[in-house]
Short mmCIF file of C-alpha atoms in Angstrom, two decimals:
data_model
loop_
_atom_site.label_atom_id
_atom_site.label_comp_id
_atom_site.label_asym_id
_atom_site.label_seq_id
_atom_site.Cartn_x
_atom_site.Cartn_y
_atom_site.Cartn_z
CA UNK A 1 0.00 0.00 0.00
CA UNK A 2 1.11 3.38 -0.66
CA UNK A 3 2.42 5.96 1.70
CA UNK A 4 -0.08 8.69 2.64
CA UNK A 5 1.13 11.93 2.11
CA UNK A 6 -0.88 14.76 3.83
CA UNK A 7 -0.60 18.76 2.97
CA UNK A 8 -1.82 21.26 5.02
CA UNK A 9 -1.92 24.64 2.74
CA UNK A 10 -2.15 24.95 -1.07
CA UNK A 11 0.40 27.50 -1.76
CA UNK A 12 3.83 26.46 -3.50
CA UNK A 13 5.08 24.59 -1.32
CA UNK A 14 2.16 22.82 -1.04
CA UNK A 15 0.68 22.10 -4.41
CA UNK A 16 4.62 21.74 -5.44
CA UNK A 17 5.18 19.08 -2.50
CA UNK A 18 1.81 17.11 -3.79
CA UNK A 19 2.86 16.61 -7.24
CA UNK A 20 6.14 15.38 -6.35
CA UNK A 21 4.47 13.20 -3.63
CA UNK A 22 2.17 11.87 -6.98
CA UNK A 23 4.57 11.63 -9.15
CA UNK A 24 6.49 9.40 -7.25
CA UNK A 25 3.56 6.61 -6.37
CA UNK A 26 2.24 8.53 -2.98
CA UNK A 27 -1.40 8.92 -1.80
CA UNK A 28 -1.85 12.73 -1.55
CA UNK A 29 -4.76 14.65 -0.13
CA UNK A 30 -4.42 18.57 -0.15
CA UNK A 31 -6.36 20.24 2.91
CA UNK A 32 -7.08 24.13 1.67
CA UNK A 33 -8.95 26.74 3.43
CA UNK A 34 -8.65 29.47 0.70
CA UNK A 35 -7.92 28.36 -2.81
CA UNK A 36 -5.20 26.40 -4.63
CA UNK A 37 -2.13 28.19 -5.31
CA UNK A 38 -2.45 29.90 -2.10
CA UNK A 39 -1.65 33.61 -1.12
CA UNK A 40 1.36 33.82 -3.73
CA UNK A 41 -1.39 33.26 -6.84
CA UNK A 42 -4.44 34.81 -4.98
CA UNK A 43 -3.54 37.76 -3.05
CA UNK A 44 0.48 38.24 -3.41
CA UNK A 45 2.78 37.25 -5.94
CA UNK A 46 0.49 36.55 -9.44
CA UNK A 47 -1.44 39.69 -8.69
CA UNK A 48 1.11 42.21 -7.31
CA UNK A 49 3.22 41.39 -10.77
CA UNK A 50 0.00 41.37 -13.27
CA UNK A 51 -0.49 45.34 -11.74
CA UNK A 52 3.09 46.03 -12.35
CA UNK A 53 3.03 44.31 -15.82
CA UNK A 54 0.56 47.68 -15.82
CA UNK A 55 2.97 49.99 -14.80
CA UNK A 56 5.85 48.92 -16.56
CA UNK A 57 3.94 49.87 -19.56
CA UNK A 58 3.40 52.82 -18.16
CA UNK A 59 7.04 53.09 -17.70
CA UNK A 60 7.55 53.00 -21.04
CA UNK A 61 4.93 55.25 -22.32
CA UNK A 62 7.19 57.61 -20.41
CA UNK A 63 9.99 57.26 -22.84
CA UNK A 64 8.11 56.75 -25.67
CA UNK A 65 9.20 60.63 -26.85
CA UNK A 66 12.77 59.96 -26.66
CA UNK A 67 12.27 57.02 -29.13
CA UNK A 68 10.42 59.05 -31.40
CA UNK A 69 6.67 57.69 -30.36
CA UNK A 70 4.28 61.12 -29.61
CA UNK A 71 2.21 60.83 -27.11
CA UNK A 72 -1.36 63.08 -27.11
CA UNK A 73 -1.28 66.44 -24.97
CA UNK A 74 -3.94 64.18 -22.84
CA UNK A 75 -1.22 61.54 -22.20
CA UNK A 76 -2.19 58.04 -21.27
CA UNK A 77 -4.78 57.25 -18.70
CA UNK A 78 -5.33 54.17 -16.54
CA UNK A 79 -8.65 52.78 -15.49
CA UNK A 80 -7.76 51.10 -12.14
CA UNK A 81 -11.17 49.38 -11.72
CA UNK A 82 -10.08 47.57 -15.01
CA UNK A 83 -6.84 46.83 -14.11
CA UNK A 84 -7.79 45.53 -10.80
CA UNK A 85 -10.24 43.39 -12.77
CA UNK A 86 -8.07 41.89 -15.17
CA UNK A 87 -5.62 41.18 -12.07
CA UNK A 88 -8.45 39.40 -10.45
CA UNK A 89 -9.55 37.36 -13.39
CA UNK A 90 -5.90 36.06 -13.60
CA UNK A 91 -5.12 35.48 -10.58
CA UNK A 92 -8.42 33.23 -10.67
CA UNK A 93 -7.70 31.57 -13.61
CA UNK A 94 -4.09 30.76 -12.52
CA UNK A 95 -5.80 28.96 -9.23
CA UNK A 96 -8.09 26.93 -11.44
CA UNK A 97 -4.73 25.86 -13.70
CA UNK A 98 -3.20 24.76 -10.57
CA UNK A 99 -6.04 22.98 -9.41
CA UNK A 100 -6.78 21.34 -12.64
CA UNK A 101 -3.14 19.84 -13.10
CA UNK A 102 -3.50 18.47 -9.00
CA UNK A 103 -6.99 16.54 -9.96
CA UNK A 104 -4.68 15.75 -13.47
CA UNK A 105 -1.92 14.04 -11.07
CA UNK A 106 -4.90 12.45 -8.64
CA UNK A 107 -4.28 14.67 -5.68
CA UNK A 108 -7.45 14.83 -3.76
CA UNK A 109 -8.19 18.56 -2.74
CA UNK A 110 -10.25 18.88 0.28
CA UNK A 111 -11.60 22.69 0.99
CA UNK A 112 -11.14 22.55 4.86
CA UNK A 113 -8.78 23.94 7.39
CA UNK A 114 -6.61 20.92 8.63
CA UNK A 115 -5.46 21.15 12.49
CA UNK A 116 -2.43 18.51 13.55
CA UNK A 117 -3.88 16.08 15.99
CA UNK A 118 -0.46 14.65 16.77
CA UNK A 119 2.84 13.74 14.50
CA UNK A 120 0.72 11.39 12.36
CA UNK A 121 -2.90 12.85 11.98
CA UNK A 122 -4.59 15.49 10.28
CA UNK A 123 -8.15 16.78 11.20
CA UNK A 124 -9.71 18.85 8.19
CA UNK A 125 -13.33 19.82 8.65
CA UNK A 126 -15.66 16.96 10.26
CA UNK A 127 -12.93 14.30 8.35
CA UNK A 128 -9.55 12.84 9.92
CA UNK A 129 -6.41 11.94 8.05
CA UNK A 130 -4.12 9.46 9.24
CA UNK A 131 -0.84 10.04 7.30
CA UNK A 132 2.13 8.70 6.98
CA UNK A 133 3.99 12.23 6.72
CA UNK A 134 2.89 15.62 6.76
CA UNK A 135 3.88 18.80 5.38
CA UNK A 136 2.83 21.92 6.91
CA UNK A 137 2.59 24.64 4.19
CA UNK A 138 -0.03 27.19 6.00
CA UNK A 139 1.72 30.72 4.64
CA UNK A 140 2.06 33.96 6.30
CA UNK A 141 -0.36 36.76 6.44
CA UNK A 142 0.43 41.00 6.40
CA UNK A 143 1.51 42.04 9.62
CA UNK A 144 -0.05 45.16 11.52
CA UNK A 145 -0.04 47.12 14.52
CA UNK A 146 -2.60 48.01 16.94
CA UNK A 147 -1.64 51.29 15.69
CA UNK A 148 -2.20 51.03 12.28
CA UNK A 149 -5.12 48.31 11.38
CA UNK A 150 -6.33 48.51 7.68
CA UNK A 151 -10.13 49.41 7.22
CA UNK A 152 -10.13 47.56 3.81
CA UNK A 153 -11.27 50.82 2.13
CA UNK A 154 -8.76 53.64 2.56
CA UNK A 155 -6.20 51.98 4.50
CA UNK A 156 -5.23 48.94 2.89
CA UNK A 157 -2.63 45.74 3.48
CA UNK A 158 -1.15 44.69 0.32
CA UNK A 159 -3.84 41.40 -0.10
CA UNK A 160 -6.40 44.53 -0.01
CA UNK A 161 -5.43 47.15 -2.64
CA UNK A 162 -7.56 45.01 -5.88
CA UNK A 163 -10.87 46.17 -4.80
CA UNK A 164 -9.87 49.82 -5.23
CA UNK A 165 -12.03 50.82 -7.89
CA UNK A 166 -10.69 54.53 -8.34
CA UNK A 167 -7.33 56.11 -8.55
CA UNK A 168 -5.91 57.28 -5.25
CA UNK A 169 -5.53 61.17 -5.53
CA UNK A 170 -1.88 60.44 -3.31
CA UNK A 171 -0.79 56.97 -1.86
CA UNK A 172 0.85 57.08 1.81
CA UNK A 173 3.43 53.48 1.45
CA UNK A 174 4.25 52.75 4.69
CA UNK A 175 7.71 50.53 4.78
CA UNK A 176 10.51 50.21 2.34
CA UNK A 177 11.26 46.88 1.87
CA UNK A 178 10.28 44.68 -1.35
CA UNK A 179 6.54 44.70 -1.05
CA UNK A 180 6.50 48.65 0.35
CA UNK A 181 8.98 49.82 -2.69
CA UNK A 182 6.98 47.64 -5.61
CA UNK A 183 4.05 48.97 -4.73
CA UNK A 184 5.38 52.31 -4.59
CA UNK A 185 7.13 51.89 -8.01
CA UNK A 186 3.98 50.35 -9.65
CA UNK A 187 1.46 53.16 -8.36
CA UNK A 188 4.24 55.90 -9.06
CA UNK A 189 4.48 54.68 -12.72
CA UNK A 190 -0.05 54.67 -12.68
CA UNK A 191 0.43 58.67 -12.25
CA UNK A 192 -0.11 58.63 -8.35
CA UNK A 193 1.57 61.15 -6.57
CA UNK A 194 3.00 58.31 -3.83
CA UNK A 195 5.24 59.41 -0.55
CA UNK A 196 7.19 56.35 0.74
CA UNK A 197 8.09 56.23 4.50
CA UNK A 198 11.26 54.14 5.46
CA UNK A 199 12.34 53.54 8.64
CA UNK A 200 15.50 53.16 7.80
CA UNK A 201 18.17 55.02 5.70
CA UNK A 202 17.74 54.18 2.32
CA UNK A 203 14.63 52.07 0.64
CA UNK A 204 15.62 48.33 0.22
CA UNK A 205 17.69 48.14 3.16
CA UNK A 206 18.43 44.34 2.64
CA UNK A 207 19.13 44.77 -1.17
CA UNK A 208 22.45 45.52 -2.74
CA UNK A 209 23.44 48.89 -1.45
CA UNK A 210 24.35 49.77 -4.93
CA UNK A 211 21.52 49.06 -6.28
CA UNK A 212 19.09 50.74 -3.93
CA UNK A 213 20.62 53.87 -4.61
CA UNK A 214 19.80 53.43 -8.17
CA UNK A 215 16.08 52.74 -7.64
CA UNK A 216 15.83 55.65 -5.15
CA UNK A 217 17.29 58.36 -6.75
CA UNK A 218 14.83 57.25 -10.24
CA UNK A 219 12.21 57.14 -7.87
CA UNK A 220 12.39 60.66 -6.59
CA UNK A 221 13.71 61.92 -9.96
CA UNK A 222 10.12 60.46 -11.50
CA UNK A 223 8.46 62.27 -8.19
CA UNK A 224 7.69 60.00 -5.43
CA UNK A 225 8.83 61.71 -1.88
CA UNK A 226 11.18 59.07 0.04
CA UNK A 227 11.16 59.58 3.81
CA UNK A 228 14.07 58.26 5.30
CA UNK A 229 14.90 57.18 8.80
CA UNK A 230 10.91 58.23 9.33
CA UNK A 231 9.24 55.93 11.43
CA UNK A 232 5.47 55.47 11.57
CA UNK A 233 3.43 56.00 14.95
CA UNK A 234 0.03 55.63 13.75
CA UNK A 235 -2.09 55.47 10.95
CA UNK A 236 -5.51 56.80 11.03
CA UNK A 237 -8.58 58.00 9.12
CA UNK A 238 -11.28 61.05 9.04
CA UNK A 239 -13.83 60.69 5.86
CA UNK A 240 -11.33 60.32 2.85
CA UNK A 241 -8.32 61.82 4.45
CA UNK A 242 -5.81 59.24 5.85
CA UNK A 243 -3.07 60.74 8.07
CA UNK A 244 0.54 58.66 8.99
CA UNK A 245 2.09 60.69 12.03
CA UNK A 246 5.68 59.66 12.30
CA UNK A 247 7.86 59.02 15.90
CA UNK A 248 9.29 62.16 15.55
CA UNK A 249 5.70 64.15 15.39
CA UNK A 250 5.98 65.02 11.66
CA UNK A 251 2.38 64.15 9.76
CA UNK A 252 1.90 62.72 6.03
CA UNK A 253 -1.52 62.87 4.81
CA UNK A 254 -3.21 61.04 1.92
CA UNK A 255 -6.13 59.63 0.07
CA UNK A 256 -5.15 56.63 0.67
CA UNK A 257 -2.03 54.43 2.82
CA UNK A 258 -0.39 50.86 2.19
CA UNK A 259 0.50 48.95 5.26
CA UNK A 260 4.11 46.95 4.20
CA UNK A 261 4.77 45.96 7.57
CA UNK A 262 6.20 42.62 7.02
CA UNK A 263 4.55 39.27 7.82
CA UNK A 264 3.11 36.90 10.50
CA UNK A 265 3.28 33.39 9.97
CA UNK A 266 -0.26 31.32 9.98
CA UNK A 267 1.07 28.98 12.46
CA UNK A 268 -1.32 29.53 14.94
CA UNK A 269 -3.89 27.34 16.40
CA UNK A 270 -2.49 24.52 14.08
CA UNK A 271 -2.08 22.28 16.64
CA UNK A 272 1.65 22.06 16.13
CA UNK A 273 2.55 22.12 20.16
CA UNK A 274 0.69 18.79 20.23
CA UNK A 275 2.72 17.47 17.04
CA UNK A 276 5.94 18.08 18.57
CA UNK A 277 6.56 20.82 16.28
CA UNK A 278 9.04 23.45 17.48
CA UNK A 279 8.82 27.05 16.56
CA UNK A 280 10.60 30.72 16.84
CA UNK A 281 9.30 33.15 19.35
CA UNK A 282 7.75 34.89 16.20
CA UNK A 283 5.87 31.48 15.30
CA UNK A 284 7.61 30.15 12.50
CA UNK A 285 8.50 26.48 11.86
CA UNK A 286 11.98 25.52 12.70
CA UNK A 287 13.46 23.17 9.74
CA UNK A 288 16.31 21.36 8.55
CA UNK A 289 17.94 22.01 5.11
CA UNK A 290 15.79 18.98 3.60
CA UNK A 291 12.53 20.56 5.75
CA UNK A 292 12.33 18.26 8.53
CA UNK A 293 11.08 19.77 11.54
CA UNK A 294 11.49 18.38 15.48
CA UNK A 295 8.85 16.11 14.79
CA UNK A 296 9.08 12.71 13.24
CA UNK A 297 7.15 12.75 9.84
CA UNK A 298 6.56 16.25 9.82
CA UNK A 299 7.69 18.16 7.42
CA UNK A 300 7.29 21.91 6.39
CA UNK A 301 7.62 24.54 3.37
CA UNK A 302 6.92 28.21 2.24
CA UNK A 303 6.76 31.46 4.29
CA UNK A 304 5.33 29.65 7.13
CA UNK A 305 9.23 28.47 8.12
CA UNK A 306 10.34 32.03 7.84
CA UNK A 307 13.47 31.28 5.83
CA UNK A 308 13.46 33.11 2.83
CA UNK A 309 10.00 34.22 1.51
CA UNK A 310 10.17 33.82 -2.16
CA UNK A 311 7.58 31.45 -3.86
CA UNK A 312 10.19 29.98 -5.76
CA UNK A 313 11.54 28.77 -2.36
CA UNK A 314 8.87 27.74 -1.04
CA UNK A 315 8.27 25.26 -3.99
CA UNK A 316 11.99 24.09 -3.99
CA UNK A 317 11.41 23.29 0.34
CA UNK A 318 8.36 21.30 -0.90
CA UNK A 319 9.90 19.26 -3.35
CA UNK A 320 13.09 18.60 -1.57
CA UNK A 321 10.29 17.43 2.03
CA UNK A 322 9.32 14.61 -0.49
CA UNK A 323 12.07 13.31 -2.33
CA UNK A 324 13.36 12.85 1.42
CA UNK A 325 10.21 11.47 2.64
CA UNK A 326 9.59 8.85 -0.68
CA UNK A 327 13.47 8.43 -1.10
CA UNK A 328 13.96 10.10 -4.17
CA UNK A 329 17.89 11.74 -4.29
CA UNK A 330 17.61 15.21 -2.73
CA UNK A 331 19.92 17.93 -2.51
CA UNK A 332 19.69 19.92 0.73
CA UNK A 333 18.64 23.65 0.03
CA UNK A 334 21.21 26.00 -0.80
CA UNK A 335 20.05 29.86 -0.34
CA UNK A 336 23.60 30.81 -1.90
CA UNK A 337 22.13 28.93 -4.86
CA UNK A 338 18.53 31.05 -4.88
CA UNK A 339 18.06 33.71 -7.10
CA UNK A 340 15.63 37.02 -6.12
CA UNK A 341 13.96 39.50 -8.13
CA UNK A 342 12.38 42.77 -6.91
CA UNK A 343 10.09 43.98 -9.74
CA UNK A 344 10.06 47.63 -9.24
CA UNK A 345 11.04 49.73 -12.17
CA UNK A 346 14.19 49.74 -12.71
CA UNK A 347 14.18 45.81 -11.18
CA UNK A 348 16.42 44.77 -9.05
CA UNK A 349 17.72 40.76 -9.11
CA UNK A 350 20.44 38.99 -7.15
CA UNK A 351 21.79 35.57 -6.55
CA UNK A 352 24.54 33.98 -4.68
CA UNK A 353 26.95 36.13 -2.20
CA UNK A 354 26.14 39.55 -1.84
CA UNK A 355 28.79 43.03 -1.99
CA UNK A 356 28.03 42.86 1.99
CA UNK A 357 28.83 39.68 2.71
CA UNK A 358 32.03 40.64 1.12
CA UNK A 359 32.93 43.83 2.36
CA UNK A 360 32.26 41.85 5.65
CA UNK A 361 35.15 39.37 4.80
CA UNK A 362 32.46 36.40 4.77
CA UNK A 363 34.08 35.25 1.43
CA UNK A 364 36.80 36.61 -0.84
CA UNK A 365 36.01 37.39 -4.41
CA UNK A 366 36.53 40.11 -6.90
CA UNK A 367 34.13 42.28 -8.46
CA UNK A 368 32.99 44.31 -11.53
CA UNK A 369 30.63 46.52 -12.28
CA UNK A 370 29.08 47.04 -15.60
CA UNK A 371 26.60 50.74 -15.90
CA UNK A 372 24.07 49.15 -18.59
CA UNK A 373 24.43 52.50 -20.08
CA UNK A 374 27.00 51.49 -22.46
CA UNK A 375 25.19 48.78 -23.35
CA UNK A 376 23.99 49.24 -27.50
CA UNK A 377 20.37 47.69 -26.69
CA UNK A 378 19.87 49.94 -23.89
CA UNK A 379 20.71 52.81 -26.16
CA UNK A 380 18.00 51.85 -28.41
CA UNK A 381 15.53 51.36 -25.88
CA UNK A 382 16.60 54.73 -24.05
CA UNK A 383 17.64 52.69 -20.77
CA UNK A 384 19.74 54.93 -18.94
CA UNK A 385 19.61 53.19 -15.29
CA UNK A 386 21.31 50.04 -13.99
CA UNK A 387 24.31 47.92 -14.12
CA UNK A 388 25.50 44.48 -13.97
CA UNK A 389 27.99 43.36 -10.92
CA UNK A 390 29.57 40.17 -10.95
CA UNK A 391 31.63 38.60 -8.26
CA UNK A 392 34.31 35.92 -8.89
CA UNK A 393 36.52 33.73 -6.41
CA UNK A 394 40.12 35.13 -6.87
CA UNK A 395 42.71 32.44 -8.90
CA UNK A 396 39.76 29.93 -9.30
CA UNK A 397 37.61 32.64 -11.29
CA UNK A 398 34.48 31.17 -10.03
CA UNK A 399 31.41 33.33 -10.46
CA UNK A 400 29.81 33.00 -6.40
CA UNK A 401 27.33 35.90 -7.12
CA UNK A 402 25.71 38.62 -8.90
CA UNK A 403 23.50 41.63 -9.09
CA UNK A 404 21.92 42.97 -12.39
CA UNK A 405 19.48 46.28 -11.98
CA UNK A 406 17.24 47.27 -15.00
CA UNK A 407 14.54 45.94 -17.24
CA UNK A 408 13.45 42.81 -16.66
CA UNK A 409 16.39 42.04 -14.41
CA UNK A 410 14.56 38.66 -13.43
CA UNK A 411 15.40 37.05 -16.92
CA UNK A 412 18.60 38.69 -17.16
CA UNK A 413 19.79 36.76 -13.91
CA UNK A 414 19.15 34.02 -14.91
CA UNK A 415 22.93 33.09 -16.75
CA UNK A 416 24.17 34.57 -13.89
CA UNK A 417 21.95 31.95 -11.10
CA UNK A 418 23.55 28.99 -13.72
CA UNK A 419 26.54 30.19 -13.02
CA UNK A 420 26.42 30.28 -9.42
CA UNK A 421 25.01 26.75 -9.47
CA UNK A 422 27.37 24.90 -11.83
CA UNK A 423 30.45 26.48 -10.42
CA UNK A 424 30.85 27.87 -13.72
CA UNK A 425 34.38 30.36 -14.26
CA UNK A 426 34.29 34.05 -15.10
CA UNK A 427 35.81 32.48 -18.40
CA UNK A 428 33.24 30.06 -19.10
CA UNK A 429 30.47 32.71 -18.72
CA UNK A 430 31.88 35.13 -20.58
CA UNK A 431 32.97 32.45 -23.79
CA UNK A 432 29.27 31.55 -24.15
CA UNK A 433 27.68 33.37 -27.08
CA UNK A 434 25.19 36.04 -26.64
CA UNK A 435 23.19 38.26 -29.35
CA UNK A 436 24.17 41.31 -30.48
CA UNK A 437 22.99 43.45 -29.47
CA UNK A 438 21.37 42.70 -26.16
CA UNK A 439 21.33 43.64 -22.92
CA UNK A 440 22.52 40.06 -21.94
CA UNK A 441 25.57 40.89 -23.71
CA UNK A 442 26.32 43.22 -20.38
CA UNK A 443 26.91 39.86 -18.39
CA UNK A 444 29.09 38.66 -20.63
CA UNK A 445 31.04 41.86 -21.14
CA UNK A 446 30.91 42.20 -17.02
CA UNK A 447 32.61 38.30 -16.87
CA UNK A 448 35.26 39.17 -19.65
CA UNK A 449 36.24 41.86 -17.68
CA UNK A 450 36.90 39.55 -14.70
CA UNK A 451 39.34 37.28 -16.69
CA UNK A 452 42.59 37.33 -15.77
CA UNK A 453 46.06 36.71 -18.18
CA UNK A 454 47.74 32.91 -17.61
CA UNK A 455 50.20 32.63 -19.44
#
């Protein structure tokens, strides 16, 4: 008879973890509460880049004059009801893709919430489970403050902003890390007047600090106002003004405010203390490398663990929890391996060891840096922002990281993450053919410049 494999949560991790369970001879069942693909397809990932796919249009309507494209003295107007629509109706449709290739595969999917009673059981609705493992893949929801709680209507978590229906007349972002500064990006580039408050000194504290100062200074050159070491007290609302009063006693008012806060994991209530399951002070699942946790058979994935909360992540931790479980060969996660993108305009993507690690002394390497504006495609499409950096291991020549800012970053990363992966030499990178011209030729151009003469 076949092992039992039981999910809890139909995010990435999940839905990745039950076709890998399938696919290698496993009874699955997938306990839900809120739709397959979970909050990365719903609510975060899917529709937060189908909004920006929006505004990077916008974006270029921007610089359509410089390449010769008029645009009306009216200029270009967005209907935000129908964006938000469209980013609904995808969102949607990429849940019932999911769902149809699970029922493809013959995972069950049971629309419950599923509770741990014990290592080995799983209660989901008025039905238990007895499995042979489970993987806990339950997500993380926006974090707020007693202080700041979103009405839904004026002030708004990032799961909330789709039902606006009309154009903010100015957007208060509160928090400058990767959801705060997309958001601000993607509304800046809609034509609202947006005012981003940072606690800390710069916006994308945790990003390349090159790289950060790029996107900052062409996000206050296109108009946005970037509060620095500001930090929020409270956020409140009278009628249709919202007001953000800072530590320091300062005010920002708006029409509207986005709370970027961070997130909680949904651990809670999950009946994990029972299980055996440890967890943080802050509620996330302690795991291995292969996403074991303390208990015996229990196994967990995604944003819920806490350790880096990209989707693609989450899917690799729930792939890797059952080729361990069924025996399949398994490679521990790597996060020196994992490559990032954050899709504000200009993007920003990374993989491998970062310029702070090394600056640190964590590792030695080398580096280059590459402005994209010499770059002959970027000419032609009127890019004038970014660069390619490029870090090698001195005498071996082995690429161990790399940061690329500009358009669509996340695809041109992607030699780079190879790279990193296979080991691959400054050399080797930089032999492989590109087009001309292209703005992958930058990465090449960025590894030639790493080689060094053996005679």
């Amino acid at each position: 008879m076949s092992d039992h494999v039981v999910v809890v949560g139909g995010g990435p991790g999940g839905y990745e973890a039950a076709l890998v369970a399938a696919q290698l001879g496993a009874q699955v069942t997938v306990v839900d509460t809120d739709g397959v693909g979970g909050s990365a397809v719903l609510t975060d990932c899917v529709p937060s880049k189908t909004l920006i796919a929006t505004a990077e249009l916008m974006t270029d309507v921007e610089g359509a004059n410089e390449l010769g494209v008029m645009i009306g003295a009216d200029g270009v107007r967005v209907d935000l009801a129908r964006v938000n629509a469209r980013v609904k109706a995808l969102a949607h449709a990429q849940s019932e893709d999911i769902a149809r290739r699970l029922q493809k595969e013959g995972v069950r999917v049971l629309q419950a919430r599923g509770r741990l009673d014990g290592p080995a059981r799983v209660v989901a609705g008025d039905e238990t489970l007895e499995a042979d493992a489970v993987l806990v893949a339950t997500g993380a929801s926006p974090r707020t403050l007693p202080t700041a709680q979103p009405d839904g209507e004026r002030i708004l978590t990032w799961e909330q902003v789709y039902d606006l229906d009309e154009v903010p007349s100015s957007l208060i972002v509160v928090g400058s890390g990767v959801t705060g500064a997309e958001f601000a990006s993607g509304y800046l580039a809609l034509g609202i007047p947006v005012t981003l408050v940072s606690s800390r000194d710069r916006v994308l504290p945790g990003e390349d600090a090159d790289a950060a100062g790029v996107l900052e200074e062409v996000l206050t050159r296109r108009g946005m106002t970037v509060l620095s070491r500001s930090r929020m007290e409270s956020v409140t609302r009278s009628g249709d003004l919202v007001t953000v009063t800072l530590t320091d006693g300062r005010v920002v008012e708006g029409s509207h405010c986005i709370l970027a806060l961070g997130s909680v994991p949904n651990t809670a209530d999950l009946g994990l203390d029972q299980a055996g399951v440890e967890v943080t002070d802050g509620g996330f699942v302690n795991v291995d490398r292969v996403s074991r946790t303390s208990a015996r058979g229990v196994y967990a994935a995604g944003d819920c663990t806490g350790v880096l909360m990209l989707a693609s992540v989450a899917a690799m931790q729930g792939r890797i929890a059952m080729w361990h479980f069924l025996g399949d060969a398994v490679t521990p996660l790597d996060l020196k391996k994992v490559s990032s993108n954050v899709f504000t305009a200009p993007e920003i993507a990374t993989v491998g060891w970062s310029q702070q690690a090394i600056d640190a002394g964590e590792v030695e390497a080398e580096a280059v840096t590459l402005p994209l504006s010499g770059n002959a495609r970027a000419k032609m499409q009127g890019v004038h922002d970014g660069f390619v950096k490029l870090f090698c291991r001195p005498g071996t020549g082995i690429i161990v990281g790399g940061v690329v800012v500009g358009p669509r970053a996340s695809e041109l990363i992607h030699p780079v993450s190879i790279a990193v992966a296979e080991s691959l030499t400054a050399d080797q990178l930089a032999q492989a053919f590109t087009v001309y011209p292209s703005m992958s030729g930058s990465v090449a151009e960025a590894a030639r410049r790493l080689h060094h003469f053996r005679a």
